[in-house]
Amino acid sequence: MKHKLDQLQKEFESVLSRVTDRAALEALKNAFLGRKGKLKLLLKEVASLADEERKTIGAIANEVKEAFEVAYGKKERELGTRESGEQREREWMDITEPGRAPREGHLHLTSQAMEEITAIFSRIGFESVRAPEIDWDYYVFESLNMPADHPARDDWETFFVDLPESKKGKMVLTPHTSNSQVRLMEQVKPPIRMININRTYRRQMDITHIPMFHQFEGLLIDKGVAVTHLKGVLDYFALAFFGGGRKTRLRPHHFRFTEPSFEVDISCGVCGGNESGACRLCKGGWLELGGAGMVHPRVLEAGGVDPSVYSGFAFGWGVERTLMMREGIKIDDIRILYKNDLRFVTQF
Ligand code: PHE
């Protein structure tokens, strides 16, 4: 019996020494220590021995059993540390290594310009608001002193939306951002200082026009507002957006919703404002930016503002056009902005 136990111990040890993974260790445990394992069977035999012998052999058998368990436990720990070591090796990473940056997109040139324009005006207290980009005829024309069938409307080559009319007329794709004027006056009492940037639409397409473009509209209403204030704000913007040395000029013009009305020019960034006509870009020192003027009393009235108490100015310019007049941009066809050509877009 003792011999059998010795044999079993040797067998156990030799199998154990060849165990290299958990599955094999588990199989070994079942084969030797399990319910029908070799050691269990042997222990059963011990039970049938004569008293005296059973004591001594039983003691030895127990030692063997304990030895098995100890050896098993040791192997188990060994495998455990080895496996976690291997896992660590496999999953090792150097957290001090600089990361690989994902490819990032960026805002479109026009969006960048809009953010910049908003920021420039916010510094002098112009709050950013948003009027609808599809709006009623009333806000786009009628309330701006352009009654139905007025020929001045022809200047805005408007897309009308094929929807039932309301009391405020037809729906149109806004051809300018001036619809924000009366809309805002209906909502807030003066003093008003707002900037509205939005998409605008006109039926036109060539190297300087696209059917969808953007405008920014400024409106300031307060007591005692004069043209000098308008000029000051425009000069401030020109300096902030175009940089030092550029000047603005107001040229008399006509809009139904401002009186007096102006076209705003900026001195040419290429020739520095050479009025001799020698510059190929501006042919006279100035580039046209957009419209402006003192808000017409009828427009104030339409917005519920008393023109005998308040006055104000408004201006509305194209974002793309303003952008193209920036030095160094050199875009000679406005349509390239929206062609989705990455070679162009990623330059900015
Ligand atoms: N809405 C005018 C346009 O689109 C520009 C403008 C805005 C003129 C505000 C005067 C005052 O041409």
Coordinates of C-alpha atoms and ligand atoms in Angstrom, one line a residue:
M1 CA 0.0 0.0 0.0
K2 CA 2.8 2.4 0.9
H3 CA 4.4 1.5 -2.3
K4 CA 1.3 2.3 -4.2
L5 CA 1.2 5.7 -2.5
D6 CA 4.8 6.4 -3.4
Q7 CA 4.1 5.4 -7.0
L8 CA 1.1 7.7 -7.0
Q9 CA 3.1 10.6 -5.6
K10 CA 5.8 10.2 -8.2
E11 CA 3.2 10.0 -11.0
F12 CA 1.5 13.1 -9.6
E13 CA 4.8 15.0 -9.5
S14 CA 5.9 14.1 -12.9
V15 CA 2.5 15.0 -14.5
L16 CA 2.5 18.3 -12.5
S17 CA 6.0 19.2 -13.7
R18 CA 4.7 19.0 -17.3
V19 CA 1.7 21.2 -16.6
T20 CA 2.0 24.6 -18.4
D21 CA -1.5 26.0 -18.4
R22 CA -4.7 26.1 -16.4
A23 CA -6.6 23.6 -18.4
A24 CA -3.9 20.9 -17.8
L25 CA -3.8 21.8 -14.1
E26 CA -7.5 21.4 -13.9
A27 CA -7.4 18.0 -15.6
L28 CA -4.6 16.9 -13.2
K29 CA -6.7 17.9 -10.3
N30 CA -9.6 15.8 -11.5
A31 CA -7.5 12.8 -12.3
F32 CA -5.9 12.7 -8.8
L33 CA -7.9 14.7 -6.3
G34 CA -11.3 14.5 -7.9
R35 CA -14.2 12.4 -6.7
K36 CA -13.1 9.5 -8.9
G37 CA -9.5 10.5 -8.8
K38 CA -6.6 8.1 -8.3
L39 CA -5.9 9.3 -4.7
K40 CA -9.6 9.0 -3.7
L41 CA -9.7 5.4 -4.9
L42 CA -6.5 4.6 -3.0
L43 CA -7.9 6.2 0.1
K44 CA -11.0 4.0 -0.2
E45 CA -8.7 1.0 -0.2
V46 CA -7.0 2.3 3.0
A47 CA -10.4 2.2 4.7
S48 CA -10.6 -1.5 4.2
L49 CA -7.3 -2.2 5.8
A50 CA -6.8 -3.8 9.3
D51 CA -6.9 -1.3 12.1
E52 CA -3.2 -1.1 12.9
E53 CA -2.1 -0.8 9.3
R54 CA -4.9 1.6 8.5
K55 CA -3.6 4.1 11.1
T56 CA 0.0 4.3 9.7
I57 CA -1.0 4.0 6.1
G58 CA -3.8 6.4 6.7
A59 CA -1.4 9.0 8.1
I60 CA 0.9 8.6 5.2
A61 CA -2.0 8.8 2.7
N62 CA -3.1 12.1 4.4
E63 CA 0.4 13.5 4.1
V64 CA 0.4 12.6 0.4
K65 CA -3.0 14.2 0.0
E66 CA -1.8 17.4 1.7
A67 CA 1.4 17.3 -0.4
F68 CA -0.7 17.1 -3.5
E69 CA -2.8 20.0 -2.5
V70 CA 0.2 22.1 -1.6
A71 CA 1.9 21.3 -4.8
Y72 CA -1.3 22.0 -6.7
G73 CA -1.7 25.3 -5.0
K74 CA 1.8 26.3 -5.7
K75 CA 1.5 25.5 -9.4
E76 CA -1.8 27.4 -9.5
R77 CA -0.1 30.5 -8.2
E78 CA 2.8 30.1 -10.5
L79 CA 0.6 29.9 -13.5
G80 CA -1.4 32.8 -12.3
T81 CA 1.6 35.1 -12.1
R82 CA 3.0 33.8 -15.3
E83 CA -0.3 34.4 -17.1
S84 CA -0.8 37.9 -15.8
G85 CA 2.8 38.6 -16.7
E86 CA 2.1 37.5 -20.2
Q87 CA -1.0 39.5 -20.3
R88 CA 0.9 42.5 -19.1
E89 CA 3.4 41.9 -21.8
R90 CA 0.7 41.7 -24.4
E91 CA -1.2 44.7 -23.3
W92 CA 1.8 46.9 -22.4
M93 CA 1.6 50.5 -23.3
D94 CA 3.8 53.5 -22.8
I95 CA 1.5 56.1 -21.4
T96 CA 4.2 58.7 -21.8
E97 CA 4.3 58.2 -25.6
P98 CA 2.7 61.1 -27.4
G99 CA -0.7 60.2 -28.8
R100 CA -1.5 59.9 -32.5
A101 CA -3.8 62.9 -33.2
P102 CA -7.0 62.1 -35.1
R103 CA -7.4 63.9 -38.4
E104 CA -9.5 66.9 -37.5
G105 CA -11.6 69.0 -39.7
H106 CA -12.1 72.7 -39.3
L107 CA -14.7 75.4 -39.9
H108 CA -15.3 76.4 -43.4
L109 CA -13.8 79.7 -44.4
T110 CA -17.2 81.4 -44.4
S111 CA -18.1 80.1 -41.0
Q112 CA -14.7 81.3 -39.7
A113 CA -15.5 84.8 -41.1
M114 CA -19.0 84.7 -39.5
E115 CA -17.5 83.9 -36.1
E116 CA -15.0 86.6 -36.4
I117 CA -17.5 89.2 -37.5
T118 CA -19.8 88.2 -34.6
A119 CA -16.9 88.6 -32.2
I120 CA -15.8 91.9 -33.6
F121 CA -19.3 93.4 -33.1
S122 CA -19.8 91.8 -29.7
R123 CA -16.8 93.8 -28.4
I124 CA -18.8 97.0 -29.0
G125 CA -22.0 95.6 -27.5
F126 CA -23.8 94.3 -30.6
E127 CA -25.8 91.3 -29.5
S128 CA -26.0 88.3 -31.9
V129 CA -29.6 87.5 -32.9
R130 CA -31.1 85.3 -35.6
A131 CA -34.1 86.2 -37.8
P132 CA -35.6 83.5 -40.0
E133 CA -33.9 82.7 -43.2
I134 CA -37.3 82.0 -44.8
D135 CA -39.7 84.7 -43.9
W136 CA -42.9 86.6 -44.8
D137 CA -42.9 89.2 -47.5
Y138 CA -44.0 91.7 -44.8
Y139 CA -40.7 91.5 -42.9
V140 CA -38.6 91.2 -46.1
F141 CA -40.2 94.1 -48.1
E142 CA -43.5 95.5 -46.9
S143 CA -42.4 96.7 -43.4
L144 CA -39.2 98.0 -45.0
N145 CA -41.1 100.7 -46.9
M146 CA -41.4 98.6 -50.0
P147 CA -45.1 98.0 -50.6
A148 CA -46.3 95.2 -52.9
D149 CA -45.5 95.9 -56.6
H150 CA -43.0 98.6 -55.7
P151 CA -40.3 98.6 -58.4
A152 CA -37.5 98.8 -55.8
R153 CA -38.2 95.2 -55.0
D154 CA -36.7 94.2 -58.3
D155 CA -33.3 94.8 -57.0
W156 CA -33.7 91.7 -54.8
E157 CA -34.1 88.8 -57.2
T158 CA -36.2 86.9 -54.8
F159 CA -37.2 83.3 -54.6
F160 CA -40.8 83.0 -53.6
V161 CA -41.9 79.9 -51.8
D162 CA -45.0 78.2 -53.2
L163 CA -47.1 78.1 -50.1
P164 CA -50.5 79.6 -49.2
E165 CA -50.2 83.3 -48.4
S166 CA -50.8 84.6 -44.9
K167 CA -51.8 88.1 -43.6
K168 CA -48.1 88.8 -43.9
G169 CA -48.0 87.9 -47.6
K170 CA -46.0 85.2 -49.3
M171 CA -43.1 83.3 -47.9
V172 CA -39.7 84.1 -49.5
L173 CA -36.2 82.8 -49.2
T174 CA -34.8 86.0 -47.6
P175 CA -32.8 87.9 -50.3
H176 CA -31.2 90.0 -47.5
T177 CA -30.9 90.0 -43.7
S178 CA -32.9 93.2 -43.3
N179 CA -36.0 91.2 -42.3
S180 CA -34.3 91.2 -38.9
Q181 CA -34.9 94.9 -38.4
V182 CA -38.7 95.1 -37.8
R183 CA -38.7 91.5 -36.4
L184 CA -36.4 92.7 -33.7
M185 CA -38.1 96.0 -33.0
E186 CA -41.3 94.0 -32.4
Q187 CA -39.5 92.0 -29.8
V188 CA -37.3 94.4 -27.9
K189 CA -37.6 98.1 -27.0
P190 CA -34.7 100.4 -27.8
P191 CA -31.9 100.8 -27.1
I192 CA -31.2 98.1 -29.6
R193 CA -27.7 96.9 -30.8
M194 CA -27.9 93.8 -32.8
I195 CA -26.0 91.8 -35.4
N196 CA -27.8 89.2 -37.4
I197 CA -25.9 86.9 -39.7
N198 CA -27.8 84.5 -41.9
R199 CA -28.0 82.7 -45.2
T200 CA -29.6 84.8 -48.0
Y201 CA -30.8 83.8 -51.5
R202 CA -31.0 85.6 -54.8
R203 CA -31.6 84.3 -58.3
Q204 CA -28.1 85.1 -59.6
M205 CA -24.9 83.2 -60.5
D206 CA -21.6 84.4 -61.9
I207 CA -18.1 84.9 -60.7
T208 CA -19.2 87.4 -58.0
H209 CA -22.6 86.0 -57.2
I210 CA -24.1 82.8 -56.0
P211 CA -27.7 81.9 -55.3
M212 CA -27.0 81.2 -51.7
F213 CA -24.7 83.5 -49.8
H214 CA -24.5 85.1 -46.3
Q215 CA -25.1 88.6 -45.0
F216 CA -24.6 90.3 -41.7
E217 CA -27.0 93.0 -40.7
G218 CA -26.2 95.5 -38.0
L219 CA -28.9 97.6 -36.3
L220 CA -28.5 100.3 -33.7
I221 CA -31.4 102.3 -32.3
D222 CA -31.1 104.8 -29.5
K223 CA -31.7 108.4 -28.7
G224 CA -29.6 110.9 -30.7
V225 CA -28.0 108.4 -33.1
A226 CA -26.4 110.1 -36.1
V227 CA -24.4 109.3 -39.3
T228 CA -21.2 109.9 -37.4
H229 CA -22.0 107.0 -35.2
L230 CA -22.5 104.8 -38.2
K231 CA -19.2 106.0 -39.7
G232 CA -17.4 105.3 -36.4
V233 CA -18.8 101.8 -36.2
L234 CA -17.8 101.0 -39.8
D235 CA -14.3 102.3 -39.3
Y236 CA -14.0 100.2 -36.2
F237 CA -15.1 97.1 -38.1
A238 CA -12.8 97.9 -41.1
L239 CA -9.8 98.2 -38.7
A240 CA -10.6 95.1 -36.8
F241 CA -11.4 92.9 -39.8
F242 CA -9.1 94.2 -42.5
G243 CA -6.3 95.6 -40.4
G244 CA -4.6 98.9 -40.1
G245 CA -4.4 101.4 -42.9
R246 CA -7.7 100.5 -44.5
K247 CA -10.4 103.2 -44.5
T248 CA -14.1 103.2 -45.2
R249 CA -16.1 105.7 -47.3
L250 CA -19.8 106.4 -47.5
R251 CA -21.2 107.1 -50.9
P252 CA -24.7 108.4 -51.3
H253 CA -27.1 105.7 -52.5
H254 CA -30.8 104.9 -52.3
F255 CA -32.6 102.3 -50.2
R256 CA -36.3 102.5 -49.4
F257 CA -35.7 101.6 -45.8
T258 CA -32.9 104.0 -44.9
E259 CA -32.7 107.8 -45.2
P260 CA -30.1 108.9 -46.0
S261 CA -28.7 105.8 -47.6
F262 CA -25.1 104.9 -48.5
E263 CA -22.9 102.4 -50.2
V264 CA -19.9 101.6 -48.0
D265 CA -16.6 101.3 -49.7
I266 CA -13.3 100.2 -48.3
S267 CA -9.9 101.4 -49.5
C268 CA -8.3 98.8 -51.8
G269 CA -5.8 96.5 -50.0
V270 CA -3.8 96.0 -53.1
C271 CA -3.1 99.6 -54.2
G272 CA -3.7 101.2 -50.8
G273 CA -6.4 103.4 -52.1
N274 CA -4.8 104.8 -55.3
E275 CA -7.5 106.8 -57.0
S276 CA -5.7 107.2 -60.3
G277 CA -7.4 104.1 -61.6
A278 CA -4.1 102.3 -62.2
C279 CA -5.0 99.4 -59.9
R280 CA -6.5 96.4 -61.8
L281 CA -8.5 95.2 -58.9
C282 CA -10.3 98.3 -57.7
K283 CA -9.8 100.7 -60.7
G284 CA -10.0 103.7 -58.5
G285 CA -8.8 103.0 -55.0
W286 CA -12.1 101.7 -53.5
L287 CA -13.9 98.4 -53.2
E288 CA -17.7 98.3 -52.6
L289 CA -18.7 96.5 -49.4
G290 CA -22.4 96.9 -49.0
G291 CA -25.3 99.1 -48.0
A292 CA -26.0 101.2 -44.9
G293 CA -28.0 104.1 -43.8
M294 CA -30.1 105.8 -41.1
V295 CA -33.2 103.7 -40.4
H296 CA -36.2 105.2 -42.3
P297 CA -38.9 106.7 -39.9
R298 CA -41.5 104.5 -41.5
V299 CA -39.5 101.4 -40.7
L300 CA -39.2 102.5 -37.1
E301 CA -42.9 103.1 -37.0
A302 CA -43.5 99.6 -38.4
G303 CA -41.5 98.2 -35.6
G304 CA -43.4 100.3 -33.0
V305 CA -40.5 102.7 -32.3
D306 CA -41.4 106.4 -32.1
P307 CA -39.2 108.2 -34.7
S308 CA -39.6 111.5 -32.9
V309 CA -37.7 110.0 -29.9
Y310 CA -35.4 107.5 -31.4
S311 CA -33.1 107.2 -34.5
G312 CA -30.8 104.5 -35.6
F313 CA -28.6 103.2 -38.3
A314 CA -28.5 99.9 -40.2
F315 CA -26.0 98.2 -42.5
G316 CA -26.1 95.0 -44.4
W317 CA -23.1 93.4 -46.1
G318 CA -22.3 90.1 -47.8
V319 CA -20.0 87.9 -45.7
E320 CA -18.4 86.2 -48.7
R321 CA -17.8 89.6 -50.5
T322 CA -16.3 91.1 -47.3
L323 CA -14.1 88.1 -46.9
M324 CA -12.9 88.3 -50.5
M325 CA -11.8 91.8 -50.0
R326 CA -9.4 90.8 -47.3
E327 CA -5.8 91.1 -48.2
G328 CA -4.1 87.9 -49.2
I329 CA -7.3 85.9 -49.7
K330 CA -7.2 86.3 -53.5
I331 CA -10.4 84.5 -54.4
D332 CA -11.2 85.4 -58.0
D333 CA -14.4 83.4 -58.3
I334 CA -16.8 83.4 -55.4
R335 CA -18.3 80.0 -56.5
I336 CA -15.1 78.2 -55.4
L337 CA -16.2 78.7 -51.8
Y338 CA -19.0 76.1 -52.2
K339 CA -17.5 73.7 -54.6
N340 CA -16.4 71.3 -51.9
D341 CA -13.0 71.1 -53.4
L342 CA -10.8 70.0 -50.5
R343 CA -7.7 71.4 -52.1
F344 CA -9.3 74.8 -51.6
V345 CA -11.1 74.3 -48.4
T346 CA -8.2 72.8 -46.4
Q347 CA -6.0 75.8 -47.1
F348 CA -7.8 77.9 -44.5
Ligands
PHE1 N1 -30.4 95.0 -47.3 C1 -29.6 95.8 -48.1 C2 -29.1 94.9 -49.3 O1 -29.2 93.7 -49.2 C3 -28.4 96.3 -47.4 C4 -28.7 97.3 -46.4 C5 -28.9 96.9 -45.1 C6 -28.9 98.7 -46.7 C7 -29.3 97.9 -44.1 C8 -29.1 99.6 -45.7 C9 -29.4 99.2 -44.4 O2 -28.5 95.4 -50.2

